[in-house]
PDB file of C-alpha atoms in Angstrom:
ATOM      1  CA  MET A   1     187.332 141.584 131.244  1.00  0.00           C
ATOM      2  CA  SER A   2     187.362 143.185 134.709  1.00  0.00           C
ATOM      3  CA  CYS A   3     190.262 145.382 133.485  1.00  0.00           C
ATOM      4  CA  THR A   4     188.306 146.846 130.601  1.00  0.00           C
ATOM      5  CA  PRO A   5     187.531 150.610 130.995  1.00  0.00           C
ATOM      6  CA  GLY A   6     183.770 151.203 131.061  1.00  0.00           C
ATOM      7  CA  MET A   7     183.040 147.900 132.676  1.00  0.00           C
ATOM      8  CA  TRP A   8     181.839 147.092 136.228  1.00  0.00           C
ATOM      9  CA  GLY A   9     183.674 143.778 137.014  1.00  0.00           C
ATOM     10  CA  CYS A  10     181.290 140.987 138.043  1.00  0.00           C
ATOM     11  CA  GLU A  11     178.383 143.427 137.655  1.00  0.00           C
ATOM     12  CA  GLY A  12     178.741 143.456 133.845  1.00  0.00           C
ATOM     13  CA  GLY A  13     179.297 146.241 131.365  1.00  0.00           C
ATOM     14  CA  ASP A  14     179.017 147.293 127.790  1.00  0.00           C
ATOM     15  CA  PRO A  15     179.891 144.580 125.198  1.00  0.00           C
ATOM     16  CA  TYR A  16     181.136 147.294 122.759  1.00  0.00           C
ATOM     17  CA  TYR A  17     183.874 148.298 125.258  1.00  0.00           C
ATOM     18  CA  ALA A  18     184.740 144.704 125.866  1.00  0.00           C
ATOM     19  CA  TRP A  19     185.374 144.130 122.120  1.00  0.00           C
ATOM     20  CA  LYS A  20     187.306 147.341 121.821  1.00  0.00           C
ATOM     21  CA  TYR A  21     189.467 146.191 124.684  1.00  0.00           C
ATOM     22  CA  THR A  22     190.190 142.878 122.959  1.00  0.00           C
ATOM     23  CA  GLN A  23     191.111 144.730 119.763  1.00  0.00           C
ATOM     24  CA  ASN A  24     193.436 147.218 121.539  1.00  0.00           C
ATOM     25  CA  SER A  25     194.808 145.288 124.498  1.00  0.00           C
ATOM     26  CA  GLY A  26     194.162 141.662 123.676  1.00  0.00           C
ATOM     27  CA  LEU A  27     193.041 138.812 125.946  1.00  0.00           C
ATOM     28  CA  VAL A  28     194.896 135.740 127.141  1.00  0.00           C
ATOM     29  CA  THR A  29     193.607 132.170 127.102  1.00  0.00           C
ATOM     30  CA  GLY A  30     191.576 130.621 129.890  1.00  0.00           C
ATOM     31  CA  THR A  31     188.934 127.869 130.304  1.00  0.00           C
ATOM     32  CA  ASN A  32     186.011 127.273 132.538  1.00  0.00           C
ATOM     33  CA  TYR A  33     186.395 126.757 136.259  1.00  0.00           C
ATOM     34  CA  THR A  34     186.257 122.919 135.989  1.00  0.00           C
ATOM     35  CA  TRP A  35     189.100 122.499 133.415  1.00  0.00           C
ATOM     36  CA  ASN A  36     191.457 125.021 135.015  1.00  0.00           C
ATOM     37  CA  SER A  37     193.590 125.484 131.886  1.00  0.00           C
ATOM     38  CA  GLY A  38     195.035 128.351 130.030  1.00  0.00           C
ATOM     39  CA  CYS A  39     196.867 131.486 131.164  1.00  0.00           C
ATOM     40  CA  LYS A  40     193.989 132.752 133.313  1.00  0.00           C
ATOM     41  CA  PRO A  41     191.413 130.066 133.998  1.00  0.00           C
ATOM     42  CA  TYR A  42     187.983 131.245 135.164  1.00  0.00           C
ATOM     43  CA  PRO A  43     188.264 131.497 138.991  1.00  0.00           C
ATOM     44  CA  PHE A  44     184.635 131.219 140.043  1.00  0.00           C
ATOM     45  CA  PRO A  45     182.576 127.942 140.350  1.00  0.00           C
ATOM     46  CA  PRO A  46     179.455 127.706 138.201  1.00  0.00           C
ATOM     47  CA  HIS A  47     175.922 128.207 139.590  1.00  0.00           C
ATOM     48  CA  GLY A  48     177.053 129.655 142.847  1.00  0.00           C
ATOM     49  CA  THR A  49     175.186 131.948 145.064  1.00  0.00           C
ATOM     50  CA  THR A  50     178.237 133.634 146.497  1.00  0.00           C
ATOM     51  CA  GLN A  51     178.903 137.254 145.499  1.00  0.00           C
ATOM     52  CA  TYR A  52     182.520 137.449 144.236  1.00  0.00           C
ATOM     53  CA  THR A  53     184.884 140.465 143.726  1.00  0.00           C
ATOM     54  CA  ALA A  54     186.219 140.922 140.273  1.00  0.00           C
ATOM     55  CA  PRO A  55     189.874 139.746 140.060  1.00  0.00           C
ATOM     56  CA  SER A  56     192.517 142.459 140.101  1.00  0.00           C
ATOM     57  CA  CYS A  57     194.139 143.503 136.792  1.00  0.00           C
ATOM     58  CA  VAL A  58     197.535 141.723 136.541  1.00  0.00           C
ATOM     59  CA  SER A  59     199.694 141.284 133.471  1.00  0.00           C
ATOM     60  CA  SER A  60     200.796 137.773 134.152  1.00  0.00           C
ATOM     61  CA  CYS A  61     199.292 134.308 133.944  1.00  0.00           C
ATOM     62  CA  THR A  62     197.491 133.106 137.069  1.00  0.00           C
ATOM     63  CA  SER A  63     198.084 129.440 136.250  1.00  0.00           C
ATOM     64  CA  SER A  64     201.515 128.205 137.271  1.00  0.00           C
ATOM     65  CA  ALA A  65     200.938 125.144 135.014  1.00  0.00           C
ATOM     66  CA  TRP A  66     200.647 127.280 131.881  1.00  0.00           C
ATOM     67  CA  ASN A  67     203.925 127.327 129.917  1.00  0.00           C
ATOM     68  CA  VAL A  68     203.237 130.116 127.415  1.00  0.00           C
ATOM     69  CA  ALA A  69     204.371 133.627 128.339  1.00  0.00           C
ATOM     70  CA  TYR A  70     201.542 136.212 129.032  1.00  0.00           C
ATOM     71  CA  THR A  71     202.549 138.522 126.039  1.00  0.00           C
ATOM     72  CA  GLN A  72     202.733 135.539 123.690  1.00  0.00           C
ATOM     73  CA  ASP A  73     199.443 134.085 124.888  1.00  0.00           C
ATOM     74  CA  LYS A  74     197.424 137.278 123.982  1.00  0.00           C
ATOM     75  CA  LYS A  75     194.839 137.182 121.166  1.00  0.00           C
ATOM     76  CA  TYR A  76     193.387 140.242 119.490  1.00  0.00           C
ATOM     77  CA  THR A  77     190.206 140.933 117.532  1.00  0.00           C
ATOM     78  CA  LYS A  78     190.904 142.401 114.110  1.00  0.00           C
ATOM     79  CA  THR A  79     187.937 144.745 113.989  1.00  0.00           C
ATOM     80  CA  THR A  80     184.875 145.743 116.039  1.00  0.00           C
ATOM     81  CA  GLY A  81     181.650 147.344 114.960  1.00  0.00           C
ATOM     82  CA  TYR A  82     178.278 148.496 115.957  1.00  0.00           C
ATOM     83  CA  ILE A  83     174.990 147.667 114.217  1.00  0.00           C
ATOM     84  CA  GLN A  84     171.829 149.205 115.641  1.00  0.00           C
ATOM     85  CA  ASN A  85     168.342 147.935 114.976  1.00  0.00           C
ATOM     86  CA  ASN A  86     168.906 146.741 111.468  1.00  0.00           C
ATOM     87  CA  VAL A  87     167.955 143.058 110.999  1.00  0.00           C
ATOM     88  CA  ALA A  88     169.272 142.768 107.472  1.00  0.00           C
ATOM     89  CA  ALA A  89     172.666 144.242 108.497  1.00  0.00           C
ATOM     90  CA  ILE A  90     172.897 141.855 111.485  1.00  0.00           C
ATOM     91  CA  GLN A  91     172.027 138.872 109.199  1.00  0.00           C
ATOM     92  CA  ASN A  92     174.719 139.960 106.672  1.00  0.00           C
ATOM     93  CA  GLU A  93     177.256 140.281 109.469  1.00  0.00           C
ATOM     94  CA  ILE A  94     176.510 136.746 110.724  1.00  0.00           C
ATOM     95  CA  MET A  95     176.864 135.415 107.229  1.00  0.00           C
ATOM     96  CA  ALA A  96     180.113 137.271 106.512  1.00  0.00           C
ATOM     97  CA  ASN A  97     181.885 137.062 109.890  1.00  0.00           C
ATOM     98  CA  GLY A  98     180.182 134.694 112.153  1.00  0.00           C
ATOM     99  CA  SER A  99     178.374 135.343 115.476  1.00  0.00           C
ATOM    100  CA  VAL A 100     177.452 138.730 116.862  1.00  0.00           C
ATOM    101  CA  VAL A 101     176.761 139.984 120.367  1.00  0.00           C
ATOM    102  CA  ALA A 102     173.487 141.610 121.035  1.00  0.00           C
ATOM    103  CA  ALA A 103     172.607 143.638 124.185  1.00  0.00           C
ATOM    104  CA  PHE A 104     169.159 144.549 125.395  1.00  0.00           C
ATOM    105  CA  ASP A 105     167.349 146.119 128.306  1.00  0.00           C
ATOM    106  CA  VAL A 106     165.747 143.855 130.897  1.00  0.00           C
ATOM    107  CA  TYR A 107     162.544 144.644 132.728  1.00  0.00           C
ATOM    108  CA  ASP A 108     161.182 142.927 135.828  1.00  0.00           C
ATOM    109  CA  ASP A 109     158.804 140.718 133.851  1.00  0.00           C
ATOM    110  CA  PHE A 110     161.626 139.375 131.551  1.00  0.00           C
ATOM    111  CA  MET A 111     161.454 135.755 132.833  1.00  0.00           C
ATOM    112  CA  TYR A 112     157.594 135.663 132.390  1.00  0.00           C
ATOM    113  CA  TYR A 113     157.087 137.747 129.271  1.00  0.00           C
ATOM    114  CA  SER A 114     154.933 136.108 126.518  1.00  0.00           C
ATOM    115  CA  SER A 115     153.724 138.937 124.295  1.00  0.00           C
ATOM    116  CA  GLY A 116     152.613 142.583 124.169  1.00  0.00           C
ATOM    117  CA  GLN A 117     153.908 145.448 126.325  1.00  0.00           C
ATOM    118  CA  THR A 118     156.612 144.802 128.866  1.00  0.00           C
ATOM    119  CA  SER A 119     156.788 146.214 132.400  1.00  0.00           C
ATOM    120  CA  ASP A 120     158.151 149.697 132.877  1.00  0.00           C
ATOM    121  CA  VAL A 121     160.399 148.652 135.703  1.00  0.00           C
ATOM    122  CA  TYR A 122     163.954 148.552 134.319  1.00  0.00           C
ATOM    123  CA  VAL A 123     166.230 146.051 136.166  1.00  0.00           C
ATOM    124  CA  GLY A 124     169.376 146.042 134.015  1.00  0.00           C
ATOM    125  CA  GLY A 125     170.769 144.842 130.790  1.00  0.00           C
ATOM    126  CA  HIS A 126     171.864 141.510 129.248  1.00  0.00           C
ATOM    127  CA  ALA A 127     174.076 140.400 126.380  1.00  0.00           C
ATOM    128  CA  VAL A 128     173.780 137.366 124.270  1.00  0.00           C
ATOM    129  CA  ARG A 129     175.726 135.773 121.421  1.00  0.00           C
ATOM    130  CA  MET A 130     173.728 135.321 118.245  1.00  0.00           C
ATOM    131  CA  ILE A 131     175.126 132.393 116.154  1.00  0.00           C
ATOM    132  CA  GLU A 132     172.440 132.124 113.413  1.00  0.00           C
ATOM    133  CA  PHE A 133     168.937 133.229 112.644  1.00  0.00           C
ATOM    134  CA  ILE A 134     165.632 131.702 111.644  1.00  0.00           C
ATOM    135  CA  GLY A 135     165.361 131.624 107.852  1.00  0.00           C
ATOM    136  CA  LEU A 136     169.062 131.027 107.322  1.00  0.00           C
ATOM    137  CA  ALA A 137     168.404 128.383 104.692  1.00  0.00           C
ATOM    138  CA  GLU A 138     166.158 130.763 102.737  1.00  0.00           C
ATOM    139  CA  PHE A 139     168.686 133.491 103.154  1.00  0.00           C
ATOM    140  CA  LEU A 140     171.350 131.362 101.493  1.00  0.00           C
ATOM    141  CA  GLY A 141     168.974 130.459  98.674  1.00  0.00           C
TER     142      GLY A 141
END
């Protein structure tokens, strides 16, 4: 995703632009660092403390063992969307189309927060994949 406009390589970016990129430009296959499979396997080891530079944007597979052409390997999302602060709409989206991505602001007390007001010291953002919600059984009836 380092080639996506509006992104900051290994420093993150906006999930909306990432999904728009997959819709318009597509993504090729790739697995985690350990498996080293797909057109562009993930190049960085897990749980490292080393600061890496985002890979350059190249329109070819980085794995010499991959036998599918770059253009044939690309996958595209059909649609993208944006739902803001509407729990029912998010629940309906999960039920209709599967998981969604949520993004939120992170403050310096994030790792220790338990309840009430958060700190006023903004330290960045974070994105997560929501795969289901509490009350799913009741929602389904």
